[in-house]
mmCIF file of C-alpha atoms and ligand atoms in Angstrom:
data_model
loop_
_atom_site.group_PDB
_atom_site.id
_atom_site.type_symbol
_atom_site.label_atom_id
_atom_site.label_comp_id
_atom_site.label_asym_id
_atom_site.label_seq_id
_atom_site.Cartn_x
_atom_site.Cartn_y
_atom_site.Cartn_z
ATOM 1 C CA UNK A 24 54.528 -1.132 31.843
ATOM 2 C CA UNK A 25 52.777 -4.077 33.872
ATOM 3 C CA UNK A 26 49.640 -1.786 34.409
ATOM 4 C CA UNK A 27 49.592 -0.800 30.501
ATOM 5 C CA UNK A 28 50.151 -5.051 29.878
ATOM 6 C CA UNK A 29 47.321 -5.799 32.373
ATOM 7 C CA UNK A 30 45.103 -3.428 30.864
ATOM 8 C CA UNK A 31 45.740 -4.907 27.194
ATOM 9 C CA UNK A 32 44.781 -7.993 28.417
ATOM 10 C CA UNK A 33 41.784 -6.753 30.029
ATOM 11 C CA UNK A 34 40.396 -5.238 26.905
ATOM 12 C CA UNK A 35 41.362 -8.257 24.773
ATOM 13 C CA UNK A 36 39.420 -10.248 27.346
ATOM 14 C CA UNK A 37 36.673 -8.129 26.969
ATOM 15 C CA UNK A 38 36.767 -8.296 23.750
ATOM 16 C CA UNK A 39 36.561 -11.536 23.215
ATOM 17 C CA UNK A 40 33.848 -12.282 25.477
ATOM 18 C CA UNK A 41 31.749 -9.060 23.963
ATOM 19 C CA UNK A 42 32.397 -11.682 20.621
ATOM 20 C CA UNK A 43 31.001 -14.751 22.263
ATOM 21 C CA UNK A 44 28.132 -12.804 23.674
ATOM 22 C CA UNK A 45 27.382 -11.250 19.993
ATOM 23 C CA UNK A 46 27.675 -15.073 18.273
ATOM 24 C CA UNK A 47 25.576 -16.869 21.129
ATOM 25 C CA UNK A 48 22.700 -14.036 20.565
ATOM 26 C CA UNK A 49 22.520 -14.819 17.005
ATOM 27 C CA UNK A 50 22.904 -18.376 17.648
ATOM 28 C CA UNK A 51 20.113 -17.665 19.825
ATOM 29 C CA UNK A 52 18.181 -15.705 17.024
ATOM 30 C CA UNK A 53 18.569 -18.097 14.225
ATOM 31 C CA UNK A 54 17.421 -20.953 16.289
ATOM 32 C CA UNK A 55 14.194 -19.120 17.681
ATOM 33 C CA UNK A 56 13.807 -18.507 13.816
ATOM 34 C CA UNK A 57 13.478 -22.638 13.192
ATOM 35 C CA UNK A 58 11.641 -22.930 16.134
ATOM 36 C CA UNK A 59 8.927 -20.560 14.802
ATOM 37 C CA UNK A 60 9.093 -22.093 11.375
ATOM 38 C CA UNK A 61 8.259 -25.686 13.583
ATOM 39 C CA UNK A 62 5.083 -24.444 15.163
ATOM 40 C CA UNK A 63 4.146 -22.376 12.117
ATOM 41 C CA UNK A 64 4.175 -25.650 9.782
ATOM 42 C CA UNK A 65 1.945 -27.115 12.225
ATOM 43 C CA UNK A 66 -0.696 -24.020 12.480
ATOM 44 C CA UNK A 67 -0.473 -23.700 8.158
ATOM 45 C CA UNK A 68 -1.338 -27.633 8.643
ATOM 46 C CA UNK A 69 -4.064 -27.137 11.246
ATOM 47 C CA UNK A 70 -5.022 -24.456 8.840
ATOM 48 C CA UNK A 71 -6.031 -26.380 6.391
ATOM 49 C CA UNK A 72 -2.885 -26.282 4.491
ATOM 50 C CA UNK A 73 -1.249 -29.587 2.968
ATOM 51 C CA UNK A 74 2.024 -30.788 4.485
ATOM 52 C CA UNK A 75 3.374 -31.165 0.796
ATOM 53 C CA UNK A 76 3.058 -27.129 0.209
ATOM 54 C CA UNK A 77 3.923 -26.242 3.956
ATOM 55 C CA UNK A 78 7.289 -28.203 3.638
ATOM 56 C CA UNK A 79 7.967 -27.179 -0.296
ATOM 57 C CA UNK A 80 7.192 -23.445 0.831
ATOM 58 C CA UNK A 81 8.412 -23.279 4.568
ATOM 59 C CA UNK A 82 11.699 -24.804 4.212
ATOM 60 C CA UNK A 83 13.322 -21.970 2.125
ATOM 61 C CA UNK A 84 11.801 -19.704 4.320
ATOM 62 C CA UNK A 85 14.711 -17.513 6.231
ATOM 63 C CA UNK A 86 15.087 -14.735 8.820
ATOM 64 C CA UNK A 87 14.976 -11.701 6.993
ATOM 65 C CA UNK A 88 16.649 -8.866 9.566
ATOM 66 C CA UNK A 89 16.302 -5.685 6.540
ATOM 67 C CA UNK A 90 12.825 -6.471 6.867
ATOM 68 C CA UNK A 91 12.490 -5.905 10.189
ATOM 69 C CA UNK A 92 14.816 -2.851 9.737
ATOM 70 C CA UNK A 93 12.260 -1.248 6.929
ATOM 71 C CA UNK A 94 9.407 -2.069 9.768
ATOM 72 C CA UNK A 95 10.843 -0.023 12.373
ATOM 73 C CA UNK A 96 12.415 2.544 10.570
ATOM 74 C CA UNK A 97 10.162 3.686 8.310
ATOM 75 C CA UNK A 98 11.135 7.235 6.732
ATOM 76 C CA UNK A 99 8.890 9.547 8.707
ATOM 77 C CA UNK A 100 7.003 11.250 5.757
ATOM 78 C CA UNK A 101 7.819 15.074 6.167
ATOM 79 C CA UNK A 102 6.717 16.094 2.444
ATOM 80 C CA UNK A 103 3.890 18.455 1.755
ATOM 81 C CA UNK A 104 1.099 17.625 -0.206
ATOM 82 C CA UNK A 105 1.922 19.795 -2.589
ATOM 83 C CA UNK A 106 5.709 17.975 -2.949
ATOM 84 C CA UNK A 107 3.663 14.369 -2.632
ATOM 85 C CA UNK A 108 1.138 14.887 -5.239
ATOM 86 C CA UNK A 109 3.798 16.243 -7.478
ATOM 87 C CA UNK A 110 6.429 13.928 -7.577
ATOM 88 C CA UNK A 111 3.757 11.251 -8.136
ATOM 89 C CA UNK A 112 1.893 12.676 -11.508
ATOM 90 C CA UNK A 113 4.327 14.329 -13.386
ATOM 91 C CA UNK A 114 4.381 14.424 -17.016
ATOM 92 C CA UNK A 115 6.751 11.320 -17.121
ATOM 93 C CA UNK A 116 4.172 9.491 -15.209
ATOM 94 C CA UNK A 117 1.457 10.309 -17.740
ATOM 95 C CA UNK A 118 3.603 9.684 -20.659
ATOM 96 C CA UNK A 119 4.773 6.053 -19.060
ATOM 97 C CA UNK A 120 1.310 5.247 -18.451
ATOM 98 C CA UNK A 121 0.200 6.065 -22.222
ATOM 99 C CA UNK A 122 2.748 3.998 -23.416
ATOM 100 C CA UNK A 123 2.167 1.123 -21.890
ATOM 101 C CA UNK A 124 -1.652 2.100 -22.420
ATOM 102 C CA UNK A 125 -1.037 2.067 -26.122
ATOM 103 C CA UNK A 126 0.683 -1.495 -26.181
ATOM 104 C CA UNK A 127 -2.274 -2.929 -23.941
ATOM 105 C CA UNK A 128 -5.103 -1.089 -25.358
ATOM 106 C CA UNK A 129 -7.752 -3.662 -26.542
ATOM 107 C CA UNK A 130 -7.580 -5.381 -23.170
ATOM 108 C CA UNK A 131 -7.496 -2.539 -20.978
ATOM 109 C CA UNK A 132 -10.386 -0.777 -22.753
ATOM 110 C CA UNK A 133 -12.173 -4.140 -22.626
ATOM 111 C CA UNK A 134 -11.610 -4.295 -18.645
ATOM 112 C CA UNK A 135 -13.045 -0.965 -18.278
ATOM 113 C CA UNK A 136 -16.260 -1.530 -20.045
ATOM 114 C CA UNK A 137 -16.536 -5.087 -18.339
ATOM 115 C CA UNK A 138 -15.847 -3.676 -14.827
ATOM 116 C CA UNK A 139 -17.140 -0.219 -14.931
ATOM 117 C CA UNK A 140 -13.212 1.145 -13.519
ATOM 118 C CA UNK A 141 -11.997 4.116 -15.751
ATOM 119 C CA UNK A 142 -8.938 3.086 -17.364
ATOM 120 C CA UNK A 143 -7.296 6.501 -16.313
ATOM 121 C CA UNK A 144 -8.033 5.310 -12.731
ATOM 122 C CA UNK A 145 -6.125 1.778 -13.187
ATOM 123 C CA UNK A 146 -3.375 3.159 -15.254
ATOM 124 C CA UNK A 147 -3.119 5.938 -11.761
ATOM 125 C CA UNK A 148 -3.007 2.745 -9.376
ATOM 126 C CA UNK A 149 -0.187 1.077 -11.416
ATOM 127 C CA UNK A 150 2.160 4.022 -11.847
ATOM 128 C CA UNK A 151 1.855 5.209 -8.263
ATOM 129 C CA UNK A 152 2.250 1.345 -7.031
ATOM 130 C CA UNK A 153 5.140 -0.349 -8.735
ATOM 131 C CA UNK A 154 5.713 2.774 -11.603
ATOM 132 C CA UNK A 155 4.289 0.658 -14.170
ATOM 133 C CA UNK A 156 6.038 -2.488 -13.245
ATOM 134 C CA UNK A 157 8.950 -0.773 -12.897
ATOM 135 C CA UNK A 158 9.317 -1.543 -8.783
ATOM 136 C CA UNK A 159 7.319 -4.667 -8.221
ATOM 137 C CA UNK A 160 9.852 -5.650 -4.983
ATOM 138 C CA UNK A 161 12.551 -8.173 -4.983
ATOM 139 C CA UNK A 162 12.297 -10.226 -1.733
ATOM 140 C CA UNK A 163 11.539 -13.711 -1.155
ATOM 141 C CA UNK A 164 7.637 -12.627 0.202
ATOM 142 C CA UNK A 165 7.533 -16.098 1.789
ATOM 143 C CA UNK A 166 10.720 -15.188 3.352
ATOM 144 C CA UNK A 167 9.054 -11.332 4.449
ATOM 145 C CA UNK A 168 6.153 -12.534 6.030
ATOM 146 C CA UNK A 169 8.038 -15.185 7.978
ATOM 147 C CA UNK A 170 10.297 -12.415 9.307
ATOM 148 C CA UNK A 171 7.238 -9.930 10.106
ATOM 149 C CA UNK A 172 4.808 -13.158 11.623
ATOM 150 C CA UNK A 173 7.797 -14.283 13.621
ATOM 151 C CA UNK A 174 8.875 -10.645 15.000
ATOM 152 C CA UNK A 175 6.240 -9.674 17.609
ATOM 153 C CA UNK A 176 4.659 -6.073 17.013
ATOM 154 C CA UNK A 177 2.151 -7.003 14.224
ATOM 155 C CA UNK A 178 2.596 -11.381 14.337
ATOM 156 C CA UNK A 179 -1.019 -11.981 13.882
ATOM 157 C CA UNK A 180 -1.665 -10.129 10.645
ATOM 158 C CA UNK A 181 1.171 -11.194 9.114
ATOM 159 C CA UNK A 182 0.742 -14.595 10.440
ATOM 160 C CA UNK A 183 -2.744 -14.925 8.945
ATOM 161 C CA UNK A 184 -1.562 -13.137 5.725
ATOM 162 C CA UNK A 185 1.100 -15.920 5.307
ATOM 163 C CA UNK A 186 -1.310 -18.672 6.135
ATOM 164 C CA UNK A 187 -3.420 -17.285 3.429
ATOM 165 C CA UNK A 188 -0.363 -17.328 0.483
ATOM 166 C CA UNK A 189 0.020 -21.101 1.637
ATOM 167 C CA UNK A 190 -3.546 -21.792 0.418
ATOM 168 C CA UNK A 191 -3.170 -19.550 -2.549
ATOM 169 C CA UNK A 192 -0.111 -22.028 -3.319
ATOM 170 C CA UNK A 193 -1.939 -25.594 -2.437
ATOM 171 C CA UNK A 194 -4.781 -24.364 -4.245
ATOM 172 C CA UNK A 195 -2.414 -23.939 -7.351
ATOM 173 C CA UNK A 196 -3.879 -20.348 -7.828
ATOM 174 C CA UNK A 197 -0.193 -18.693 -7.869
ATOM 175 C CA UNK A 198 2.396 -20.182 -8.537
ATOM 176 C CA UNK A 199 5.055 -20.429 -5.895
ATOM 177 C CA UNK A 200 8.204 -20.053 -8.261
ATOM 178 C CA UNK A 201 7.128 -15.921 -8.763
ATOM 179 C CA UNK A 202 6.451 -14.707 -5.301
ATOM 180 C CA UNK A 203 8.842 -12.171 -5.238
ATOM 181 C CA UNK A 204 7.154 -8.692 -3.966
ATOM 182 C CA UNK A 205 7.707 -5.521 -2.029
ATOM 183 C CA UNK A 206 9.482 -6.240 2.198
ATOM 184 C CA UNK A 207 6.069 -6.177 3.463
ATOM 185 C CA UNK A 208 5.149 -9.162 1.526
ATOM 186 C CA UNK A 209 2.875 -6.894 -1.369
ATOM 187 C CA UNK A 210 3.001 -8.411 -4.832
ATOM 188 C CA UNK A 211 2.249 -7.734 -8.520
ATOM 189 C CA UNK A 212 1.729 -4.502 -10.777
ATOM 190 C CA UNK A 213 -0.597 -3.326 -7.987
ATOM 191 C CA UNK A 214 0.841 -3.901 -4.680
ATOM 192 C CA UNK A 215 -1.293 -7.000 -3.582
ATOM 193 C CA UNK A 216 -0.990 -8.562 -0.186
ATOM 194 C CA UNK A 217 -2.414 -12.297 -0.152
ATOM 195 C CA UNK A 218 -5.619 -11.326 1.574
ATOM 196 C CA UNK A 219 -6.595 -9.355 -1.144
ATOM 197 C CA UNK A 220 -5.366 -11.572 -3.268
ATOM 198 C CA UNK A 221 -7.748 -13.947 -2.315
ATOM 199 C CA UNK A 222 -10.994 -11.889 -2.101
ATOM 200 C CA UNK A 223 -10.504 -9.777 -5.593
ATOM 201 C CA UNK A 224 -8.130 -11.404 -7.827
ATOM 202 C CA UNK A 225 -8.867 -13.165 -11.180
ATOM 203 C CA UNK A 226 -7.485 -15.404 -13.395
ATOM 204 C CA UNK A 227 -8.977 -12.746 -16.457
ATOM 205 C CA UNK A 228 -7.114 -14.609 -19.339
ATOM 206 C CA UNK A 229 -8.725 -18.034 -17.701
ATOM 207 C CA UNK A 230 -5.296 -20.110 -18.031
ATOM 208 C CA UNK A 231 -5.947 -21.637 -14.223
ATOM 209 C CA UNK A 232 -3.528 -19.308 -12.769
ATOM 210 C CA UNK A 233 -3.604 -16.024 -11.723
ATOM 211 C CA UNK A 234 -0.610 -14.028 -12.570
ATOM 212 C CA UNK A 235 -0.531 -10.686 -11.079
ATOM 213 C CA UNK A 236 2.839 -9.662 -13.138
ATOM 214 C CA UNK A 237 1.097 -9.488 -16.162
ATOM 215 C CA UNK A 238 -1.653 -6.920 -17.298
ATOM 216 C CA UNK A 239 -4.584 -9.034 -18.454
ATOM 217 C CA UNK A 240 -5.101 -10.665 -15.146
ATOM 218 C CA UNK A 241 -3.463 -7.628 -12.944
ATOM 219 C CA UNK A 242 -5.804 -5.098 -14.270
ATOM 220 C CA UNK A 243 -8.606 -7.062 -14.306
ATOM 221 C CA UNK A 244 -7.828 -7.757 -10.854
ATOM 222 C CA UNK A 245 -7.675 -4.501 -9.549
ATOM 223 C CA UNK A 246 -10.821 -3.440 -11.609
ATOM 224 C CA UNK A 247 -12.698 -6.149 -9.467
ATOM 225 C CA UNK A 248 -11.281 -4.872 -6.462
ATOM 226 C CA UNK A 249 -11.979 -1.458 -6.734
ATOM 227 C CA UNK A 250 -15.743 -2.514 -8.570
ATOM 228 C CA UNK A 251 -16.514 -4.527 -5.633
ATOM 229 C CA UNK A 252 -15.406 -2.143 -2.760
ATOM 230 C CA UNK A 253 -18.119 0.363 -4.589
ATOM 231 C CA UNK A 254 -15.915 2.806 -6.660
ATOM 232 C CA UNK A 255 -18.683 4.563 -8.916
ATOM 233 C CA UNK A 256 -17.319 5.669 -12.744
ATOM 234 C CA UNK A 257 -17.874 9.053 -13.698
ATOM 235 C CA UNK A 258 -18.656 10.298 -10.285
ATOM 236 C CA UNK A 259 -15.902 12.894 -8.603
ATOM 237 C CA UNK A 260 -13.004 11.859 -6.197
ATOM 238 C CA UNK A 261 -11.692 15.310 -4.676
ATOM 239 C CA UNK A 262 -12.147 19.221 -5.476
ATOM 240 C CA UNK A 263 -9.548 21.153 -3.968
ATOM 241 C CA UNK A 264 -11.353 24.182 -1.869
ATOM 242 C CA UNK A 265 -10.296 27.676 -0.677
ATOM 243 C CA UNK A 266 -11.684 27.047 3.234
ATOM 244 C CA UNK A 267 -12.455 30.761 5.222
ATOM 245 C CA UNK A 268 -11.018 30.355 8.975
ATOM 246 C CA UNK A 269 -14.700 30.918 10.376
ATOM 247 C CA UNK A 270 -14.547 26.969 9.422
ATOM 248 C CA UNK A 271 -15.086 24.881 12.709
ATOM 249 C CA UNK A 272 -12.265 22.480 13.713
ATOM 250 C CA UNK A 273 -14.370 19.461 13.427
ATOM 251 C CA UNK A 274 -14.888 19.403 9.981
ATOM 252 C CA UNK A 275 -11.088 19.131 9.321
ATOM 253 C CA UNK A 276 -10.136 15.397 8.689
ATOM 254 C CA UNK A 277 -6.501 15.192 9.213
ATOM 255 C CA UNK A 278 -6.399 11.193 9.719
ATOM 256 C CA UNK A 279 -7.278 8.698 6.899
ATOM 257 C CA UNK A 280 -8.263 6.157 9.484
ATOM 258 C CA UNK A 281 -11.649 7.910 9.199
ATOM 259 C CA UNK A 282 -13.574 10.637 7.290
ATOM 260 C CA UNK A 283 -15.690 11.995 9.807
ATOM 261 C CA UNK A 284 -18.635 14.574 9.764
ATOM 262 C CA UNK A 285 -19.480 14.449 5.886
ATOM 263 C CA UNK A 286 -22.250 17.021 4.651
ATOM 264 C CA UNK A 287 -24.358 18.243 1.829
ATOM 265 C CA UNK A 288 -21.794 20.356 -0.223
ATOM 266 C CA UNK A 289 -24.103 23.068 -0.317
ATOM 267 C CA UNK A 290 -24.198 22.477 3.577
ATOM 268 C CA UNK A 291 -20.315 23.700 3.153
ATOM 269 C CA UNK A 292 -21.101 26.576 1.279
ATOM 270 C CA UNK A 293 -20.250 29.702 4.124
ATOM 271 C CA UNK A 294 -17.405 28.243 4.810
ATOM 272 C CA UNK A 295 -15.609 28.328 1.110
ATOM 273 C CA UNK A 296 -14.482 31.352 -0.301
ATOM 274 C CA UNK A 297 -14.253 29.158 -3.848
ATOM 275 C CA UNK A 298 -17.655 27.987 -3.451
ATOM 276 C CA UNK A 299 -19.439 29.228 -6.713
ATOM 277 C CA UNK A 300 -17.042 28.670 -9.065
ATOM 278 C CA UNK A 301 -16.796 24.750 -8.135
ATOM 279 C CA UNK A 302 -18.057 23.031 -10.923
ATOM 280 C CA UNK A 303 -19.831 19.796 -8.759
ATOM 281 C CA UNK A 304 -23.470 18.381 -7.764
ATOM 282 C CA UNK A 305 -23.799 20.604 -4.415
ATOM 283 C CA UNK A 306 -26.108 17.682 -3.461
ATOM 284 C CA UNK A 307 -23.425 15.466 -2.861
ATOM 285 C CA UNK A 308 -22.714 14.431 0.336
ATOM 286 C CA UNK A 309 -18.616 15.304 1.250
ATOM 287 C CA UNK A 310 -16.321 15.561 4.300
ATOM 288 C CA UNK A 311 -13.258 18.332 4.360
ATOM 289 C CA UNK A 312 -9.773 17.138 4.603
ATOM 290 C CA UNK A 313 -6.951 19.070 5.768
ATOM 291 C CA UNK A 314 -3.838 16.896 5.202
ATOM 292 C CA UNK A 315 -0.901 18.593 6.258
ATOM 293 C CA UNK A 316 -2.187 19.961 9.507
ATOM 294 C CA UNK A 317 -0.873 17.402 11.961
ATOM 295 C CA UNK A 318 1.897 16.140 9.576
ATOM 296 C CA UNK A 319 4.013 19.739 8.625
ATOM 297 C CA UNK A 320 4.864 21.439 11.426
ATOM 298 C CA UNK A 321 3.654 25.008 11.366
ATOM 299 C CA UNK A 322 1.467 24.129 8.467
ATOM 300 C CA UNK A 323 -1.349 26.646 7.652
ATOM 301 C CA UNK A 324 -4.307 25.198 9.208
ATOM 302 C CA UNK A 325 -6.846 25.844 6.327
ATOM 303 C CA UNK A 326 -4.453 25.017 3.319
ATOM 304 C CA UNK A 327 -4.487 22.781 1.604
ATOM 305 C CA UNK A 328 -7.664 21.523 1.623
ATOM 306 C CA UNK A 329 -10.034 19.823 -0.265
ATOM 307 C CA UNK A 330 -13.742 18.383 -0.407
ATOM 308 C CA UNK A 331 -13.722 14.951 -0.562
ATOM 309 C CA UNK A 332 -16.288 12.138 -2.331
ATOM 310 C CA UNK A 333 -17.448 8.710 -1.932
ATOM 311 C CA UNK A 334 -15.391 7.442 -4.173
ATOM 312 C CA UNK A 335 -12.014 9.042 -2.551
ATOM 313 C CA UNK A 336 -12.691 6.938 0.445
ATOM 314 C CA UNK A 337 -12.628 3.622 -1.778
ATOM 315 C CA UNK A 338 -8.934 4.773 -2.662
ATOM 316 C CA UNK A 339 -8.585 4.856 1.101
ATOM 317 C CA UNK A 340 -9.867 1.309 1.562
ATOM 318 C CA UNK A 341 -6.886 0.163 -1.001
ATOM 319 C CA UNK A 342 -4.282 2.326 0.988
ATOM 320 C CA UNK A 343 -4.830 4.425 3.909
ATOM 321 C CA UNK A 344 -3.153 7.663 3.240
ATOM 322 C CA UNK A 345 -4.953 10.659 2.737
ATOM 323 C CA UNK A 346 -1.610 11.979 0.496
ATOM 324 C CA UNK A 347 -1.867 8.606 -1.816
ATOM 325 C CA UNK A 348 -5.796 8.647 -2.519
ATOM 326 C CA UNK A 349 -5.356 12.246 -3.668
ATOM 327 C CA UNK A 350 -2.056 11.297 -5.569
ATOM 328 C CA UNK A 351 -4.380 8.766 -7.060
ATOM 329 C CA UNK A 352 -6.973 11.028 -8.285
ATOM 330 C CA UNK A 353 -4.638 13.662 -9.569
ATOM 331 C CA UNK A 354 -2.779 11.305 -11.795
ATOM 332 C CA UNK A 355 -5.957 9.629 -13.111
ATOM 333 C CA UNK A 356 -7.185 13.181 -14.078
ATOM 334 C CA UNK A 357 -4.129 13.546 -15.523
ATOM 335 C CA UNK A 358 -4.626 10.702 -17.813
ATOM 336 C CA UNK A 359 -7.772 12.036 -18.296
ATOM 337 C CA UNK A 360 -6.336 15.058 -20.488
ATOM 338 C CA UNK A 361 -4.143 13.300 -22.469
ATOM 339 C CA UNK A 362 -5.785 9.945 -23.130
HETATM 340 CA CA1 CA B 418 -4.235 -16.093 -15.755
#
């Protein structure tokens, strides 16, 4: 009996120190949090930042721990990209995308023609990003790139990335009431994060502000973007190819980081069982990509695989993934048949 007492009290004891130990750590935590927020105010400052914004902004901004969950646990992507590109650009898609095409018609045919961007591409970029609006992101994005500039693995980026939405805020060029976005602190119809923000958006409807929740000034905001990086209307994205296996290995791009050994087409020619019937300029240059190699396990090495253009790797520059840029494509020639 006194041995089973003695050991009750043990384990209560432990217990309760176990508790104290817990509450002291996130004691701990929180005030590191208001620590960082301290020094940050003065680098936003330094920055170039006015204390009126840094306060206004900073002082809602809180620890944010799902965030950091979502940064170290993201899903490891086991789809094909078969599965990928279909979920992405099914008929629902298409028929979402001409509705709200439909409804917004005068202005997104005007953006086009202004920006040389096929509307079919935008309207791709918008339903893979937020689903046509549908997902724009909930979280306080001050709040999310607090959490991620405060954690240490990638402090810098974010930390410039916030320091850059400050500006955007003194500068009165969004408005900080809206800035409500995806965990990683992207925001808008298209996914923006504040850098690009600042180097492609527009205030298109020219009311002083640029509201990225709202087509006029989204779309022509992405248009820019994508005009700027070099995206060329009316010139191909991706042919898929039948590859023979007397292809070499180093003409398989795997990694979207980057497209290496690009050729000719015609240059291609031996090694593609397809090649005659594929209705492209053979004189453009291309690279191969094999996207599931290194991703499925066991995954046929020459399937799938497709040629891939200049203007494929500009839908890399807006998100490197080899699956989305081709997700991209596929849905915009989607739109292309039905528009
Ligand atoms: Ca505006």
């Amino acid at each position: 009996m006194l041995l089973k007492k003695m050991l009750k009290k043990l384990i209560s004891i432990y217990i309760l120190l176990i508790l104290s130990l817990l509450q002291s750590s996130a004691v701990a935590s929180s005030s590191d949090f208001d620590m960082w927020v301290k020094k940050f105010k003065v680098l936003a400052v330094k920055s170039g930042v006015s204390v009126k914004v840094v306060d206004e902004v900073m002082n809602n901004a809180v620890f944010l721990p799902n965030v950091i969950k979502y940064d170290r646990f993201q899903p490891e992507f086991y789809e094909d990209t078969y599965t990928y590109i279909k979920k992405r650009t099914n008929k629902n898609k298409v028929k979402k995308g001409l509705s709200l095409y439909n409804k917004e018609k005068l202005t997104i045919d005007k953006i086009e023609k202004e920006f040389l961007i096929e509307k079919e591409l935008l309207l791709a970029l918008m339903g893979i990003e937020t689903n046509f609006g549908k997902y724009l992101g909930k979280m306080d994005i001050v709040s999310s790139l607090s959490t991620l500039s405060y954690d240490k693995r990638r402090s810098e980026f974010f930390t410039k990335e916030l320091i850059i939405l400050l500006k955007l805020v003194d500068q009165k060029i969004i408005d900080k009431k809206i800035l409500f976005g995806s965990w990683a602190g992207a925001f808008g119809n298209f996914q923006f994060m504040p850098r690009t923000i600042r180097n492609y958006a527009i205030d298109y409807n020219k009311n002083t502000i640029i509201e990225l929740k709202k087509t006029e000034d989204s779309f022509a905001s992405a248009a820019n973007y994508l005009n700027t990086i070099g995206w060329k209307k009316n010139t191909p994205c991706f042919i898929k190819i039948n590859l023979n296996n007397n292809i070499p290995n180093k003409y398989l791009n795997s990694s979207a980081l980057n497209i290496k050994n690009k050729k000719k087409v015609k240059y291609f020619k031996k090694y593609i069982k397809n090649y005659n019937s594929l209705k492209i300029d053979k004189n453009l240059e291309a690279a191969i990509i094999t996207p599931d190699i290194d991703i499925i396990p066991g995954a046929y090495t020459y399937a799938p695989a497709y040629l891939v253009f200049a203007n494929y790797e500009k839908v890399l520059n807006w998100n490197r993934s080899l699956r989305f840029a081709l997700a991209v494509c596929t849905l915009k020639n989607n739109f292309k048949n039905a528009i």
